[in-house]
């Protein structure tokens, strides 16, 4: 059961890191109303597909973006059609592996952790999650 508790802490850490990315990027680009606006800036060629914004490097890919902090921690997030931030188990696991003290968890433990956080997370489609408002 301790593994599920560790996975739960990993999920909560990802959510905190995603919030930190959102705050830093919106502070660096005050015109952004939400993090998904980065995609619009790239598509309109106002910023490049990869670069530096605030204290994060970023790379836009498909329907999302990977943000890397100065300590190497990666927060990869996709954006739903409505602009909400969504993530899957792979992104959670990759976040754990990128931490300064790498942390690996199984998909099964992550699934259990996500289920235990139903008051915080919404499953927007099978295997994809968003933070509840």
PDB file of N, CA and C in Angstrom, residues 16-81:
ATOM      1  N   UNK A  16       0.997  20.184  -8.535  1.00  0.00           N
ATOM      2  CA  UNK A  16       1.671  21.385  -8.022  1.00  0.00           C
ATOM      3  C   UNK A  16       2.633  21.954  -9.059  1.00  0.00           C
ATOM      4  N   UNK A  17       3.387  21.080  -9.712  1.00  0.00           N
ATOM      5  CA  UNK A  17       4.350  21.529 -10.725  1.00  0.00           C
ATOM      6  C   UNK A  17       3.621  22.146 -11.921  1.00  0.00           C
ATOM      7  N   UNK A  18       2.503  21.570 -12.316  1.00  0.00           N
ATOM      8  CA  UNK A  18       1.712  22.125 -13.415  1.00  0.00           C
ATOM      9  C   UNK A  18       1.192  23.513 -13.043  1.00  0.00           C
ATOM     10  N   UNK A  19       0.742  23.676 -11.818  1.00  0.00           N
ATOM     11  CA  UNK A  19       0.294  24.995 -11.352  1.00  0.00           C
ATOM     12  C   UNK A  19       1.442  25.999 -11.348  1.00  0.00           C
ATOM     13  N   UNK A  20       2.632  25.555 -10.960  1.00  0.00           N
ATOM     14  CA  UNK A  20       3.804  26.440 -10.953  1.00  0.00           C
ATOM     15  C   UNK A  20       4.169  26.867 -12.374  1.00  0.00           C
ATOM     16  N   UNK A  21       4.088  25.931 -13.323  1.00  0.00           N
ATOM     17  CA  UNK A  21       4.344  26.246 -14.731  1.00  0.00           C
ATOM     18  C   UNK A  21       3.336  27.287 -15.201  1.00  0.00           C
ATOM     19  N   UNK A  22       2.079  27.058 -14.911  1.00  0.00           N
ATOM     20  CA  UNK A  22       1.020  27.976 -15.321  1.00  0.00           C
ATOM     21  C   UNK A  22       1.287  29.386 -14.789  1.00  0.00           C
ATOM     22  N   UNK A  23       1.602  29.493 -13.519  1.00  0.00           N
ATOM     23  CA  UNK A  23       1.873  30.805 -12.918  1.00  0.00           C
ATOM     24  C   UNK A  23       3.081  31.471 -13.552  1.00  0.00           C
ATOM     25  N   UNK A  24       4.160  30.726 -13.742  1.00  0.00           N
ATOM     26  CA  UNK A  24       5.389  31.294 -14.299  1.00  0.00           C
ATOM     27  C   UNK A  24       5.199  31.745 -15.744  1.00  0.00           C
ATOM     28  N   UNK A  25       4.520  30.935 -16.534  1.00  0.00           N
ATOM     29  CA  UNK A  25       4.323  31.274 -17.943  1.00  0.00           C
ATOM     30  C   UNK A  25       3.392  32.472 -18.070  1.00  0.00           C
ATOM     31  N   UNK A  26       2.321  32.499 -17.291  1.00  0.00           N
ATOM     32  CA  UNK A  26       1.400  33.632 -17.376  1.00  0.00           C
ATOM     33  C   UNK A  26       2.015  34.910 -16.812  1.00  0.00           C
ATOM     34  N   UNK A  27       2.949  34.780 -15.889  1.00  0.00           N
ATOM     35  CA  UNK A  27       3.671  35.964 -15.409  1.00  0.00           C
ATOM     36  C   UNK A  27       4.617  36.486 -16.485  1.00  0.00           C
ATOM     37  N   UNK A  28       5.223  35.568 -17.245  1.00  0.00           N
ATOM     38  CA  UNK A  28       6.159  35.963 -18.300  1.00  0.00           C
ATOM     39  C   UNK A  28       5.429  36.487 -19.541  1.00  0.00           C
ATOM     40  N   UNK A  29       4.209  35.994 -19.769  1.00  0.00           N
ATOM     41  CA  UNK A  29       3.410  36.431 -20.917  1.00  0.00           C
ATOM     42  C   UNK A  29       2.043  36.873 -20.376  1.00  0.00           C
ATOM     43  N   UNK A  30       1.958  38.105 -19.873  1.00  0.00           N
ATOM     44  CA  UNK A  30       0.727  38.559 -19.210  1.00  0.00           C
ATOM     45  C   UNK A  30      -0.534  38.498 -20.066  1.00  0.00           C
ATOM     46  N   UNK A  31      -0.407  38.462 -21.392  1.00  0.00           N
ATOM     47  CA  UNK A  31      -1.593  38.412 -22.252  1.00  0.00           C
ATOM     48  C   UNK A  31      -2.272  37.039 -22.229  1.00  0.00           C
ATOM     49  N   UNK A  32      -1.593  36.014 -21.727  1.00  0.00           N
ATOM     50  CA  UNK A  32      -2.186  34.670 -21.666  1.00  0.00           C
ATOM     51  C   UNK A  32      -3.247  34.605 -20.581  1.00  0.00           C
ATOM     52  N   UNK A  33      -4.407  34.096 -20.959  1.00  0.00           N
ATOM     53  CA  UNK A  33      -5.454  33.882 -19.965  1.00  0.00           C
ATOM     54  C   UNK A  33      -5.352  32.502 -19.341  1.00  0.00           C
ATOM     55  N   UNK A  34      -4.806  31.569 -20.122  1.00  0.00           N
ATOM     56  CA  UNK A  34      -4.592  30.214 -19.613  1.00  0.00           C
ATOM     57  C   UNK A  34      -3.406  29.615 -20.349  1.00  0.00           C
ATOM     58  N   UNK A  35      -2.860  28.581 -19.770  1.00  0.00           N
ATOM     59  CA  UNK A  35      -1.641  27.963 -20.294  1.00  0.00           C
ATOM     60  C   UNK A  35      -1.789  27.501 -21.747  1.00  0.00           C
ATOM     61  N   UNK A  36      -2.965  27.040 -22.121  1.00  0.00           N
ATOM     62  CA  UNK A  36      -3.192  26.567 -23.492  1.00  0.00           C
ATOM     63  C   UNK A  36      -2.953  27.665 -24.523  1.00  0.00           C
ATOM     64  N   UNK A  37      -2.950  28.916 -24.099  1.00  0.00           N
ATOM     65  CA  UNK A  37      -2.685  30.023 -25.003  1.00  0.00           C
ATOM     66  C   UNK A  37      -1.319  29.938 -25.661  1.00  0.00           C
ATOM     67  N   UNK A  38      -0.407  29.177 -25.081  1.00  0.00           N
ATOM     68  CA  UNK A  38       0.915  28.986 -25.683  1.00  0.00           C
ATOM     69  C   UNK A  38       0.760  28.386 -27.082  1.00  0.00           C
ATOM     70  N   UNK A  39      -0.181  27.447 -27.239  1.00  0.00           N
ATOM     71  CA  UNK A  39      -0.403  26.843 -28.556  1.00  0.00           C
ATOM     72  C   UNK A  39      -0.833  27.898 -29.572  1.00  0.00           C
ATOM     73  N   UNK A  40      -1.720  28.779 -29.167  1.00  0.00           N
ATOM     74  CA  UNK A  40      -2.178  29.842 -30.074  1.00  0.00           C
ATOM     75  C   UNK A  40      -1.026  30.756 -30.466  1.00  0.00           C
ATOM     76  N   UNK A  41      -0.156  31.071 -29.517  1.00  0.00           N
ATOM     77  CA  UNK A  41       0.986  31.934 -29.822  1.00  0.00           C
ATOM     78  C   UNK A  41       1.924  31.257 -30.825  1.00  0.00           C
ATOM     79  N   UNK A  42       2.111  29.958 -30.681  1.00  0.00           N
ATOM     80  CA  UNK A  42       2.957  29.217 -31.627  1.00  0.00           C
ATOM     81  C   UNK A  42       2.294  29.167 -32.999  1.00  0.00           C
ATOM     82  N   UNK A  43       1.003  28.832 -33.031  1.00  0.00           N
ATOM     83  CA  UNK A  43       0.296  28.709 -34.313  1.00  0.00           C
ATOM     84  C   UNK A  43       0.220  30.043 -35.052  1.00  0.00           C
ATOM     85  N   UNK A  44       0.182  31.149 -34.303  1.00  0.00           N
ATOM     86  CA  UNK A  44       0.151  32.474 -34.937  1.00  0.00           C
ATOM     87  C   UNK A  44       1.562  33.025 -35.161  1.00  0.00           C
ATOM     88  N   UNK A  45       2.561  32.209 -34.846  1.00  0.00           N
ATOM     89  CA  UNK A  45       3.980  32.534 -35.045  1.00  0.00           C
ATOM     90  C   UNK A  45       4.460  33.747 -34.238  1.00  0.00           C
ATOM     91  N   UNK A  46       3.800  33.990 -33.108  1.00  0.00           N
ATOM     92  CA  UNK A  46       4.275  35.060 -32.227  1.00  0.00           C
ATOM     93  C   UNK A  46       5.388  34.583 -31.307  1.00  0.00           C
ATOM     94  N   UNK A  47       5.446  33.263 -31.099  1.00  0.00           N
ATOM     95  CA  UNK A  47       6.591  32.664 -30.411  1.00  0.00           C
ATOM     96  C   UNK A  47       6.976  31.406 -31.188  1.00  0.00           C
ATOM     97  N   UNK A  48       8.201  30.957 -30.993  1.00  0.00           N
ATOM     98  CA  UNK A  48       8.648  29.762 -31.713  1.00  0.00           C
ATOM     99  C   UNK A  48       8.125  28.495 -31.041  1.00  0.00           C
ATOM    100  N   UNK A  49       8.247  27.392 -31.738  1.00  0.00           N
ATOM    101  CA  UNK A  49       7.771  26.095 -31.269  1.00  0.00           C
ATOM    102  C   UNK A  49       8.512  25.625 -30.018  1.00  0.00           C
ATOM    103  N   UNK A  50       9.712  26.106 -29.836  1.00  0.00           N
ATOM    104  CA  UNK A  50      10.466  25.791 -28.621  1.00  0.00           C
ATOM    105  C   UNK A  50      11.266  27.017 -28.227  1.00  0.00           C
ATOM    106  N   UNK A  51      11.543  27.109 -26.957  1.00  0.00           N
ATOM    107  CA  UNK A  51      12.289  28.262 -26.465  1.00  0.00           C
ATOM    108  C   UNK A  51      12.253  28.344 -24.957  1.00  0.00           C
ATOM    109  N   UNK A  52      12.389  29.535 -24.468  1.00  0.00           N
ATOM    110  CA  UNK A  52      12.422  29.800 -23.035  1.00  0.00           C
ATOM    111  C   UNK A  52      11.288  30.769 -22.715  1.00  0.00           C
ATOM    112  N   UNK A  53      10.543  30.477 -21.680  1.00  0.00           N
ATOM    113  CA  UNK A  53       9.515  31.392 -21.198  1.00  0.00           C
ATOM    114  C   UNK A  53       9.587  31.373 -19.684  1.00  0.00           C
ATOM    115  N   UNK A  54       9.858  32.530 -19.121  1.00  0.00           N
ATOM    116  CA  UNK A  54      10.054  32.580 -17.680  1.00  0.00           C
ATOM    117  C   UNK A  54      11.234  31.705 -17.302  1.00  0.00           C
ATOM    118  N   UNK A  55      11.049  30.879 -16.310  1.00  0.00           N
ATOM    119  CA  UNK A  55      12.126  30.012 -15.829  1.00  0.00           C
ATOM    120  C   UNK A  55      12.073  28.616 -16.460  1.00  0.00           C
ATOM    121  N   UNK A  56      11.257  28.445 -17.491  1.00  0.00           N
ATOM    122  CA  UNK A  56      11.084  27.138 -18.118  1.00  0.00           C
ATOM    123  C   UNK A  56      11.477  27.178 -19.588  1.00  0.00           C
ATOM    124  N   UNK A  57      12.077  26.082 -20.044  1.00  0.00           N
ATOM    125  CA  UNK A  57      12.182  25.888 -21.490  1.00  0.00           C
ATOM    126  C   UNK A  57      10.913  25.138 -21.880  1.00  0.00           C
ATOM    127  N   UNK A  58      10.510  25.313 -23.104  1.00  0.00           N
ATOM    128  CA  UNK A  58       9.278  24.664 -23.552  1.00  0.00           C
ATOM    129  C   UNK A  58       9.458  24.127 -24.963  1.00  0.00           C
ATOM    130  N   UNK A  59       8.676  23.107 -25.273  1.00  0.00           N
ATOM    131  CA  UNK A  59       8.596  22.552 -26.615  1.00  0.00           C
ATOM    132  C   UNK A  59       7.139  22.203 -26.872  1.00  0.00           C
ATOM    133  N   UNK A  60       6.557  22.835 -27.874  1.00  0.00           N
ATOM    134  CA  UNK A  60       5.171  22.546 -28.240  1.00  0.00           C
ATOM    135  C   UNK A  60       5.161  21.314 -29.130  1.00  0.00           C
ATOM    136  N   UNK A  61       4.239  20.405 -28.858  1.00  0.00           N
ATOM    137  CA  UNK A  61       4.090  19.177 -29.644  1.00  0.00           C
ATOM    138  C   UNK A  61       2.609  18.894 -29.811  1.00  0.00           C
ATOM    139  N   UNK A  62       2.192  18.585 -30.989  1.00  0.00           N
ATOM    140  CA  UNK A  62       0.796  18.195 -31.220  1.00  0.00           C
ATOM    141  C   UNK A  62      -0.195  19.057 -30.478  1.00  0.00           C
ATOM    142  N   UNK A  63      -0.915  18.452 -29.537  1.00  0.00           N
ATOM    143  CA  UNK A  63      -1.940  19.149 -28.766  1.00  0.00           C
ATOM    144  C   UNK A  63      -1.444  19.564 -27.394  1.00  0.00           C
ATOM    145  N   UNK A  64      -0.124  19.661 -27.224  1.00  0.00           N
ATOM    146  CA  UNK A  64       0.379  19.975 -25.896  1.00  0.00           C
ATOM    147  C   UNK A  64       1.742  20.617 -25.900  1.00  0.00           C
ATOM    148  N   UNK A  65       2.335  20.600 -24.719  1.00  0.00           N
ATOM    149  CA  UNK A  65       3.621  21.260 -24.534  1.00  0.00           C
ATOM    150  C   UNK A  65       4.376  20.585 -23.388  1.00  0.00           C
ATOM    151  N   UNK A  66       5.688  20.489 -23.565  1.00  0.00           N
ATOM    152  CA  UNK A  66       6.549  19.988 -22.496  1.00  0.00           C
ATOM    153  C   UNK A  66       7.316  21.170 -21.940  1.00  0.00           C
ATOM    154  N   UNK A  67       7.250  21.347 -20.630  1.00  0.00           N
ATOM    155  CA  UNK A  67       7.965  22.400 -19.928  1.00  0.00           C
ATOM    156  C   UNK A  67       9.043  21.754 -19.070  1.00  0.00           C
ATOM    157  N   UNK A  68      10.239  22.300 -19.099  1.00  0.00           N
ATOM    158  CA  UNK A  68      11.346  21.757 -18.324  1.00  0.00           C
ATOM    159  C   UNK A  68      11.899  22.870 -17.452  1.00  0.00           C
ATOM    160  N   UNK A  69      11.943  22.618 -16.146  1.00  0.00           N
ATOM    161  CA  UNK A  69      12.480  23.612 -15.210  1.00  0.00           C
ATOM    162  C   UNK A  69      14.002  23.594 -15.242  1.00  0.00           C
ATOM    163  N   UNK A  70      14.601  24.560 -14.591  1.00  0.00           N
ATOM    164  CA  UNK A  70      16.062  24.645 -14.585  1.00  0.00           C
ATOM    165  C   UNK A  70      16.722  23.459 -13.887  1.00  0.00           C
ATOM    166  N   UNK A  71      15.978  22.709 -13.053  1.00  0.00           N
ATOM    167  CA  UNK A  71      16.561  21.515 -12.424  1.00  0.00           C
ATOM    168  C   UNK A  71      16.282  20.242 -13.224  1.00  0.00           C
ATOM    169  N   UNK A  72      15.665  20.387 -14.410  1.00  0.00           N
ATOM    170  CA  UNK A  72      15.428  19.250 -15.287  1.00  0.00           C
ATOM    171  C   UNK A  72      14.089  18.562 -15.118  1.00  0.00           C
ATOM    172  N   UNK A  73      13.277  19.014 -14.183  1.00  0.00           N
ATOM    173  CA  UNK A  73      11.962  18.412 -13.986  1.00  0.00           C
ATOM    174  C   UNK A  73      11.067  18.742 -15.174  1.00  0.00           C
ATOM    175  N   UNK A  74      10.436  17.701 -15.728  1.00  0.00           N
ATOM    176  CA  UNK A  74       9.595  17.869 -16.907  1.00  0.00           C
ATOM    177  C   UNK A  74       8.118  17.758 -16.557  1.00  0.00           C
ATOM    178  N   UNK A  75       7.362  18.718 -17.050  1.00  0.00           N
ATOM    179  CA  UNK A  75       5.908  18.697 -16.924  1.00  0.00           C
ATOM    180  C   UNK A  75       5.358  18.738 -18.345  1.00  0.00           C
ATOM    181  N   UNK A  76       4.862  17.603 -18.799  1.00  0.00           N
ATOM    182  CA  UNK A  76       4.296  17.502 -20.138  1.00  0.00           C
ATOM    183  C   UNK A  76       2.782  17.500 -19.984  1.00  0.00           C
ATOM    184  N   UNK A  77       2.118  18.318 -20.773  1.00  0.00           N
ATOM    185  CA  UNK A  77       0.671  18.452 -20.657  1.00  0.00           C
ATOM    186  C   UNK A  77       0.079  18.610 -22.049  1.00  0.00           C
ATOM    187  N   UNK A  78      -1.101  18.041 -22.245  1.00  0.00           N
ATOM    188  CA  UNK A  78      -1.860  18.261 -23.464  1.00  0.00           C
ATOM    189  C   UNK A  78      -3.006  19.203 -23.119  1.00  0.00           C
ATOM    190  N   UNK A  79      -3.635  19.725 -24.161  1.00  0.00           N
ATOM    191  CA  UNK A  79      -4.755  20.638 -23.961  1.00  0.00           C
ATOM    192  C   UNK A  79      -5.975  20.100 -24.696  1.00  0.00           C
ATOM    193  N   UNK A  80      -7.096  20.057 -24.005  1.00  0.00           N
ATOM    194  CA  UNK A  80      -8.349  19.618 -24.608  1.00  0.00           C
ATOM    195  C   UNK A  80      -8.847  20.730 -25.539  1.00  0.00           C
ATOM    196  N   UNK A  81      -9.875  20.417 -26.313  1.00  0.00           N
ATOM    197  CA  UNK A  81     -10.431  21.389 -27.261  1.00  0.00           C
ATOM    198  C   UNK A  81     -10.874  22.675 -26.557  1.00  0.00           C
TER     199      UNK A  81
END
